[in-house]
PDB file of C-alpha atoms in Angstrom:
ATOM      1  CA  GLU X 150      -0.013  -0.009  -0.024  1.00  0.00           C
ATOM      2  CA  ASP X 151       1.303   3.410  -0.892  1.00  0.00           C
ATOM      3  CA  LYS X 152       2.223   5.525   2.084  1.00  0.00           C
ATOM      4  CA  VAL X 153       3.490   8.950   2.968  1.00  0.00           C
ATOM      5  CA  VAL X 154       4.708   9.821   6.462  1.00  0.00           C
ATOM      6  CA  GLN X 155       5.555  13.339   7.618  1.00  0.00           C
ATOM      7  CA  SER X 156       7.402  14.432  10.712  1.00  0.00           C
ATOM      8  CA  PRO X 157       7.156  16.142  13.004  1.00  0.00           C
ATOM      9  CA  LEU X 158       3.397  16.447  13.129  1.00  0.00           C
ATOM     10  CA  SER X 159       3.675  19.883  14.727  1.00  0.00           C
ATOM     11  CA  LEU X 160       6.416  22.371  15.343  1.00  0.00           C
ATOM     12  CA  VAL X 161       6.581  25.678  17.169  1.00  0.00           C
ATOM     13  CA  VAL X 162       9.471  28.053  16.477  1.00  0.00           C
ATOM     14  CA  HIS X 163      10.348  31.734  16.845  1.00  0.00           C
ATOM     15  CA  GLU X 164      10.650  34.182  14.023  1.00  0.00           C
ATOM     16  CA  GLY X 165      14.095  33.976  12.398  1.00  0.00           C
ATOM     17  CA  ASP X 166      14.591  30.296  13.168  1.00  0.00           C
ATOM     18  CA  THR X 167      15.353  27.755  10.445  1.00  0.00           C
ATOM     19  CA  VAL X 168      13.093  24.696  10.235  1.00  0.00           C
ATOM     20  CA  THR X 169      13.327  21.347   8.457  1.00  0.00           C
ATOM     21  CA  LEU X 170      10.229  19.322   7.698  1.00  0.00           C
ATOM     22  CA  ASN X 171      10.515  15.672   6.742  1.00  0.00           C
ATOM     23  CA  CYS X 172       8.580  13.431   4.413  1.00  0.00           C
ATOM     24  CA  SER X 173       9.201   9.787   3.707  1.00  0.00           C
ATOM     25  CA  TYR X 174       7.320   7.636   1.222  1.00  0.00           C
ATOM     26  CA  GLU X 175       6.645   4.132   0.079  1.00  0.00           C
ATOM     27  CA  VAL X 176       5.179   3.930  -3.391  1.00  0.00           C
ATOM     28  CA  THR X 177       5.394   1.670  -6.356  1.00  0.00           C
ATOM     29  CA  ASN X 178       6.974   3.256  -9.401  1.00  0.00           C
ATOM     30  CA  PHE X 179       7.968   6.541  -7.909  1.00  0.00           C
ATOM     31  CA  ARG X 180       7.500   9.465 -10.269  1.00  0.00           C
ATOM     32  CA  SER X 181       7.424  12.629  -8.199  1.00  0.00           C
ATOM     33  CA  LEU X 182       6.957  14.178  -4.791  1.00  0.00           C
ATOM     34  CA  LEU X 183       4.999  17.364  -4.134  1.00  0.00           C
ATOM     35  CA  TRP X 184       4.914  19.858  -1.302  1.00  0.00           C
ATOM     36  CA  TYR X 185       1.905  22.003  -0.533  1.00  0.00           C
ATOM     37  CA  LYS X 186       1.306  24.806   1.968  1.00  0.00           C
ATOM     38  CA  GLN X 187      -2.143  25.040   3.627  1.00  0.00           C
ATOM     39  CA  GLU X 188      -3.024  28.145   5.534  1.00  0.00           C
ATOM     40  CA  LYS X 189      -6.628  28.733   6.622  1.00  0.00           C
ATOM     41  CA  LYS X 190      -7.863  27.699   3.197  1.00  0.00           C
ATOM     42  CA  ALA X 191      -6.963  25.472   0.325  1.00  0.00           C
ATOM     43  CA  PRO X 192      -3.570  23.833  -0.112  1.00  0.00           C
ATOM     44  CA  THR X 193      -1.393  25.735  -2.503  1.00  0.00           C
ATOM     45  CA  PHE X 194       1.319  24.127  -4.545  1.00  0.00           C
ATOM     46  CA  LEU X 195       4.980  24.784  -3.544  1.00  0.00           C
ATOM     47  CA  PHE X 196       7.314  22.378  -5.302  1.00  0.00           C
ATOM     48  CA  MET X 197       7.440  19.216  -7.279  1.00  0.00           C
ATOM     49  CA  LEU X 198      10.562  17.032  -7.133  1.00  0.00           C
ATOM     50  CA  THR X 199      11.406  14.328  -9.606  1.00  0.00           C
ATOM     51  CA  SER X 200      14.372  12.169 -10.475  1.00  0.00           C
ATOM     52  CA  SER X 201      15.504  14.853 -12.868  1.00  0.00           C
ATOM     53  CA  GLY X 202      14.811  17.706 -10.500  1.00  0.00           C
ATOM     54  CA  ILE X 203      15.808  16.678  -6.991  1.00  0.00           C
ATOM     55  CA  GLU X 204      16.348  20.153  -5.603  1.00  0.00           C
ATOM     56  CA  LYS X 205      14.098  23.210  -5.770  1.00  0.00           C
ATOM     57  CA  LYS X 206      14.348  26.631  -4.214  1.00  0.00           C
ATOM     58  CA  SER X 207      12.045  29.563  -3.919  1.00  0.00           C
ATOM     59  CA  GLY X 208      13.069  32.464  -1.758  1.00  0.00           C
ATOM     60  CA  ARG X 209      13.494  31.173   1.783  1.00  0.00           C
ATOM     61  CA  LEU X 210      11.983  27.794   0.969  1.00  0.00           C
ATOM     62  CA  SER X 211      14.011  24.896  -0.455  1.00  0.00           C
ATOM     63  CA  SER X 212      13.383  21.247  -0.871  1.00  0.00           C
ATOM     64  CA  ILE X 213      15.572  18.221  -1.605  1.00  0.00           C
ATOM     65  CA  LEU X 214      14.637  14.729  -2.734  1.00  0.00           C
ATOM     66  CA  ASP X 215      16.660  11.781  -1.563  1.00  0.00           C
ATOM     67  CA  LYS X 216      15.592   8.807  -3.739  1.00  0.00           C
ATOM     68  CA  LYS X 217      17.990   6.490  -2.005  1.00  0.00           C
ATOM     69  CA  GLU X 218      16.435   7.149   1.389  1.00  0.00           C
ATOM     70  CA  LEU X 219      12.886   7.541  -0.117  1.00  0.00           C
ATOM     71  CA  SER X 220      12.483  10.884   1.549  1.00  0.00           C
ATOM     72  CA  SER X 221      12.413  14.614   1.120  1.00  0.00           C
ATOM     73  CA  ILE X 222      13.009  17.605   3.310  1.00  0.00           C
ATOM     74  CA  LEU X 223      11.552  21.100   3.167  1.00  0.00           C
ATOM     75  CA  ASN X 224      13.704  23.807   4.625  1.00  0.00           C
ATOM     76  CA  ILE X 225      12.522  27.224   5.632  1.00  0.00           C
ATOM     77  CA  THR X 226      15.102  29.740   6.605  1.00  0.00           C
ATOM     78  CA  ALA X 227      14.606  32.964   8.562  1.00  0.00           C
ATOM     79  CA  THR X 228      11.022  31.966   9.375  1.00  0.00           C
ATOM     80  CA  GLN X 229       8.261  34.620   9.498  1.00  0.00           C
ATOM     81  CA  THR X 230       4.846  34.514  11.145  1.00  0.00           C
ATOM     82  CA  GLY X 231       3.376  34.228   7.637  1.00  0.00           C
ATOM     83  CA  ASP X 232       5.062  30.875   7.280  1.00  0.00           C
ATOM     84  CA  SER X 233       2.676  29.474   9.902  1.00  0.00           C
ATOM     85  CA  ALA X 234       0.656  26.791   8.068  1.00  0.00           C
ATOM     86  CA  ILE X 235       0.238  23.116   7.583  1.00  0.00           C
ATOM     87  CA  TYR X 236       2.754  21.742   5.107  1.00  0.00           C
ATOM     88  CA  LEU X 237       1.585  18.701   3.123  1.00  0.00           C
ATOM     89  CA  CYS X 238       3.729  16.198   1.277  1.00  0.00           C
ATOM     90  CA  ALA X 239       2.180  14.005  -1.462  1.00  0.00           C
ATOM     91  CA  VAL X 240       3.295  11.405  -3.963  1.00  0.00           C
ATOM     92  CA  PRO X 241       1.342   9.926  -6.913  1.00  0.00           C
ATOM     93  CA  GLY X 242       0.252   6.409  -6.044  1.00  0.00           C
ATOM     94  CA  GLY X 243      -1.661   3.792  -7.953  1.00  0.00           C
ATOM     95  CA  SER X 244      -4.093   4.913 -10.667  1.00  0.00           C
ATOM     96  CA  GLU X 245      -2.373   8.278 -10.668  1.00  0.00           C
ATOM     97  CA  LYS X 246      -3.953   9.323  -7.389  1.00  0.00           C
ATOM     98  CA  LEU X 247      -2.062  11.591  -5.020  1.00  0.00           C
ATOM     99  CA  VAL X 248      -1.309  10.048  -1.606  1.00  0.00           C
ATOM    100  CA  PHE X 249      -0.990  12.716   1.045  1.00  0.00           C
ATOM    101  CA  GLY X 250       0.818  12.654   4.367  1.00  0.00           C
ATOM    102  CA  LYS X 251      -0.943  13.919   7.423  1.00  0.00           C
ATOM    103  CA  GLY X 252       0.984  17.193   7.345  1.00  0.00           C
ATOM    104  CA  THR X 253       3.219  19.155   9.591  1.00  0.00           C
ATOM    105  CA  LYS X 254       1.653  22.067  11.443  1.00  0.00           C
ATOM    106  CA  LEU X 255       4.196  24.854  11.719  1.00  0.00           C
ATOM    107  CA  THR X 256       3.628  27.704  14.123  1.00  0.00           C
ATOM    108  CA  VAL X 257       5.985  30.651  13.974  1.00  0.00           C
ATOM    109  CA  ASN X 258       5.762  32.947  16.995  1.00  0.00           C
ATOM    110  CA  PRO X 259       6.919  36.587  16.870  1.00  0.00           C
TER     111      PRO X 259
ATOM    112  CA  ASP E 140     -11.494  35.130 -10.543  1.00  0.00           C
ATOM    113  CA  ALA E 141     -10.613  31.845  -8.821  1.00  0.00           C
ATOM    114  CA  ASP E 142      -9.804  28.942 -11.062  1.00  0.00           C
ATOM    115  CA  VAL E 143     -11.522  26.400  -8.854  1.00  0.00           C
ATOM    116  CA  THR E 144     -14.677  27.364  -7.034  1.00  0.00           C
ATOM    117  CA  GLN E 145     -16.792  25.471  -4.506  1.00  0.00           C
ATOM    118  CA  THR E 146     -20.269  26.147  -3.268  1.00  0.00           C
ATOM    119  CA  PRO E 147     -21.372  26.448  -0.613  1.00  0.00           C
ATOM    120  CA  ARG E 148     -18.418  27.545   1.431  1.00  0.00           C
ATOM    121  CA  ASN E 149     -20.093  26.672   4.722  1.00  0.00           C
ATOM    122  CA  ARG E 150     -23.067  24.443   5.415  1.00  0.00           C
ATOM    123  CA  ILE E 151     -24.778  23.241   8.527  1.00  0.00           C
ATOM    124  CA  THR E 152     -27.292  20.491   8.118  1.00  0.00           C
ATOM    125  CA  LYS E 153     -29.070  17.795  10.118  1.00  0.00           C
ATOM    126  CA  THR E 154     -28.622  14.039  10.197  1.00  0.00           C
ATOM    127  CA  GLY E 155     -30.515  12.332   7.355  1.00  0.00           C
ATOM    128  CA  LYS E 156     -30.577  15.309   5.014  1.00  0.00           C
ATOM    129  CA  ARG E 157     -29.365  15.128   1.436  1.00  0.00           C
ATOM    130  CA  ILE E 158     -26.532  17.529   0.696  1.00  0.00           C
ATOM    131  CA  MET E 159     -24.837  18.447  -2.583  1.00  0.00           C
ATOM    132  CA  LEU E 160     -21.486  20.206  -2.768  1.00  0.00           C
ATOM    133  CA  GLU E 161     -20.548  21.686  -6.122  1.00  0.00           C
ATOM    134  CA  CYS E 162     -17.257  22.322  -7.735  1.00  0.00           C
ATOM    135  CA  SER E 163     -16.538  24.321 -10.910  1.00  0.00           C
ATOM    136  CA  GLN E 164     -13.248  24.995 -12.618  1.00  0.00           C
ATOM    137  CA  THR E 165     -12.088  27.330 -15.374  1.00  0.00           C
ATOM    138  CA  LYS E 166      -8.657  25.744 -15.737  1.00  0.00           C
ATOM    139  CA  GLY E 167      -9.729  23.475 -18.597  1.00  0.00           C
ATOM    140  CA  HIS E 168      -8.470  20.442 -16.751  1.00  0.00           C
ATOM    141  CA  ASP E 169      -9.767  17.021 -17.477  1.00  0.00           C
ATOM    142  CA  ARG E 170      -9.294  15.513 -14.034  1.00  0.00           C
ATOM    143  CA  MET E 171     -11.222  16.411 -10.945  1.00  0.00           C
ATOM    144  CA  TYR E 172     -11.127  15.128  -7.395  1.00  0.00           C
ATOM    145  CA  TRP E 173     -13.052  15.289  -4.134  1.00  0.00           C
ATOM    146  CA  TYR E 174     -11.190  15.062  -0.777  1.00  0.00           C
ATOM    147  CA  ARG E 175     -12.162  15.421   2.798  1.00  0.00           C
ATOM    148  CA  GLN E 176      -9.878  16.688   5.481  1.00  0.00           C
ATOM    149  CA  ASP E 177     -10.162  15.821   9.155  1.00  0.00           C
ATOM    150  CA  PRO E 178      -7.853  16.951  11.935  1.00  0.00           C
ATOM    151  CA  GLY E 179      -5.044  14.476  12.348  1.00  0.00           C
ATOM    152  CA  LEU E 180      -6.024  12.455   9.317  1.00  0.00           C
ATOM    153  CA  GLY E 181      -4.862  14.575   6.475  1.00  0.00           C
ATOM    154  CA  LEU E 182      -6.480  14.664   3.044  1.00  0.00           C
ATOM    155  CA  ARG E 183      -8.366  11.562   2.018  1.00  0.00           C
ATOM    156  CA  LEU E 184      -9.666  10.934  -1.467  1.00  0.00           C
ATOM    157  CA  ILE E 185     -13.430  10.319  -1.856  1.00  0.00           C
ATOM    158  CA  TYR E 186     -13.930  10.146  -5.604  1.00  0.00           C
ATOM    159  CA  TYR E 187     -12.044  11.167  -8.677  1.00  0.00           C
ATOM    160  CA  SER E 188     -12.900  11.599 -12.369  1.00  0.00           C
ATOM    161  CA  PHE E 189     -10.491  11.535 -15.285  1.00  0.00           C
ATOM    162  CA  ASP E 190     -13.078  12.773 -17.752  1.00  0.00           C
ATOM    163  CA  VAL E 191     -16.887  13.140 -18.013  1.00  0.00           C
ATOM    164  CA  LYS E 192     -17.463   9.427 -18.509  1.00  0.00           C
ATOM    165  CA  ASP E 193     -14.906   8.195 -16.042  1.00  0.00           C
ATOM    166  CA  ILE E 194     -15.740   8.111 -12.329  1.00  0.00           C
ATOM    167  CA  ASN E 195     -13.673   6.274  -9.769  1.00  0.00           C
ATOM    168  CA  LYS E 196     -13.991   5.576  -6.046  1.00  0.00           C
ATOM    169  CA  GLY E 197     -11.298   6.791  -3.759  1.00  0.00           C
ATOM    170  CA  GLU E 198     -10.330   5.427  -0.409  1.00  0.00           C
ATOM    171  CA  ILE E 199     -13.448   6.573   1.515  1.00  0.00           C
ATOM    172  CA  SER E 200     -16.388   6.607  -0.963  1.00  0.00           C
ATOM    173  CA  ASP E 201     -18.998   4.973   1.261  1.00  0.00           C
ATOM    174  CA  GLY E 202     -21.857   7.326   1.972  1.00  0.00           C
ATOM    175  CA  TYR E 203     -20.993   9.590  -0.918  1.00  0.00           C
ATOM    176  CA  SER E 204     -21.826   9.798  -4.632  1.00  0.00           C
ATOM    177  CA  VAL E 205     -20.646  12.080  -7.369  1.00  0.00           C
ATOM    178  CA  SER E 206     -21.761  13.459 -10.722  1.00  0.00           C
ATOM    179  CA  ARG E 207     -19.572  14.875 -13.460  1.00  0.00           C
ATOM    180  CA  GLN E 208     -22.031  17.054 -15.319  1.00  0.00           C
ATOM    181  CA  ALA E 209     -19.437  18.556 -17.633  1.00  0.00           C
ATOM    182  CA  GLN E 210     -15.697  18.849 -17.952  1.00  0.00           C
ATOM    183  CA  ALA E 211     -15.836  21.896 -15.686  1.00  0.00           C
ATOM    184  CA  LYS E 212     -18.273  20.607 -13.039  1.00  0.00           C
ATOM    185  CA  PHE E 213     -18.027  17.858 -10.493  1.00  0.00           C
ATOM    186  CA  SER E 214     -20.573  17.514  -7.702  1.00  0.00           C
ATOM    187  CA  LEU E 215     -20.387  15.529  -4.471  1.00  0.00           C
ATOM    188  CA  SER E 216     -23.556  14.318  -2.775  1.00  0.00           C
ATOM    189  CA  LEU E 217     -24.232  12.949   0.674  1.00  0.00           C
ATOM    190  CA  GLU E 218     -27.478  11.055   0.274  1.00  0.00           C
ATOM    191  CA  SER E 219     -28.195  10.881   3.960  1.00  0.00           C
ATOM    192  CA  ALA E 220     -25.739  12.931   5.952  1.00  0.00           C
ATOM    193  CA  ILE E 221     -24.426  11.586   9.292  1.00  0.00           C
ATOM    194  CA  PRO E 222     -22.432  13.453  11.977  1.00  0.00           C
ATOM    195  CA  ASN E 223     -19.145  11.704  11.143  1.00  0.00           C
ATOM    196  CA  GLN E 224     -19.243  13.327   7.711  1.00  0.00           C
ATOM    197  CA  THR E 225     -18.579  16.643   9.425  1.00  0.00           C
ATOM    198  CA  ALA E 226     -15.336  17.765   7.777  1.00  0.00           C
ATOM    199  CA  LEU E 227     -13.667  20.172   5.396  1.00  0.00           C
ATOM    200  CA  TYR E 228     -14.221  19.142   1.821  1.00  0.00           C
ATOM    201  CA  PHE E 229     -11.932  20.123  -1.042  1.00  0.00           C
ATOM    202  CA  CYS E 230     -12.308  19.819  -4.780  1.00  0.00           C
ATOM    203  CA  ALA E 231      -9.145  19.688  -6.893  1.00  0.00           C
ATOM    204  CA  THR E 232      -8.229  19.591 -10.528  1.00  0.00           C
ATOM    205  CA  SER E 233      -5.262  18.458 -12.565  1.00  0.00           C
ATOM    206  CA  ASP E 234      -4.244  18.519 -16.197  1.00  0.00           C
ATOM    207  CA  PHE E 235      -4.014  15.267 -18.180  1.00  0.00           C
ATOM    208  CA  GLY E 236      -0.423  16.068 -19.160  1.00  0.00           C
ATOM    209  CA  ALA E 237       0.655  17.034 -15.623  1.00  0.00           C
ATOM    210  CA  THR E 238      -1.558  15.033 -13.268  1.00  0.00           C
ATOM    211  CA  ASP E 239       0.886  15.206 -10.401  1.00  0.00           C
ATOM    212  CA  THR E 240       0.150  18.854  -9.638  1.00  0.00           C
ATOM    213  CA  GLN E 241      -3.373  19.312  -8.292  1.00  0.00           C
ATOM    214  CA  TYR E 242      -5.012  22.695  -7.791  1.00  0.00           C
ATOM    215  CA  PHE E 243      -7.443  23.007  -4.928  1.00  0.00           C
ATOM    216  CA  GLY E 244     -10.665  24.909  -4.448  1.00  0.00           C
ATOM    217  CA  PRO E 245     -11.239  26.981  -1.313  1.00  0.00           C
ATOM    218  CA  GLY E 246     -13.019  24.229   0.525  1.00  0.00           C
ATOM    219  CA  THR E 247     -16.497  23.665   1.961  1.00  0.00           C
ATOM    220  CA  ARG E 248     -16.867  23.367   5.685  1.00  0.00           C
ATOM    221  CA  LEU E 249     -19.755  20.946   6.369  1.00  0.00           C
ATOM    222  CA  THR E 250     -21.260  20.361   9.802  1.00  0.00           C
ATOM    223  CA  VAL E 251     -23.790  17.579  10.243  1.00  0.00           C
ATOM    224  CA  LEU E 252     -25.732  17.873  13.547  1.00  0.00           C
TER     225      LEU E 252
END
């Protein structure tokens, strides 16, 4: 059965801290891994990582795929209160459905 | 204008009532999905449709039904709502050529009393 596990489930930091969120997966025929950010509304797409694109960066956010370890990390540097959200990791599973992890709830305190 | 819209945004109903949640998209995507989100359980797939004539059950389809009225419209129905269907419901779309990236609607918060 396809599975995505995220850790930690929740994290509280202070503004300016750097955080690392983890995602591990078990899926047949790995194709890609996606990161989403969910604030008080719909998840919004952040990154997609593939075998040909194992590292992505956008501003203070960056993500790396480790195919050997079947995992990915999402780094956020110099965190701001606006980074507070649930971060979701997902991989395409059987029948091209996305399998989501339970998410990491990040709280950034001023 | 939003690419993926959902109506209603909030709904409170009673046990046993029939409820329909609607999703429309202007992205021109073939594929549409319905998820529910519960605290601590993440996003779980209810139904998905790869085109108007293709409807598939997800991991938690019991108690739900769907209708794909057109490429742009995908409705989710609860025939007889029960309290444990209280959740946040999301519609999402993806493109045939890039199915990995799904775009989500704003969500419908449903409360069944």
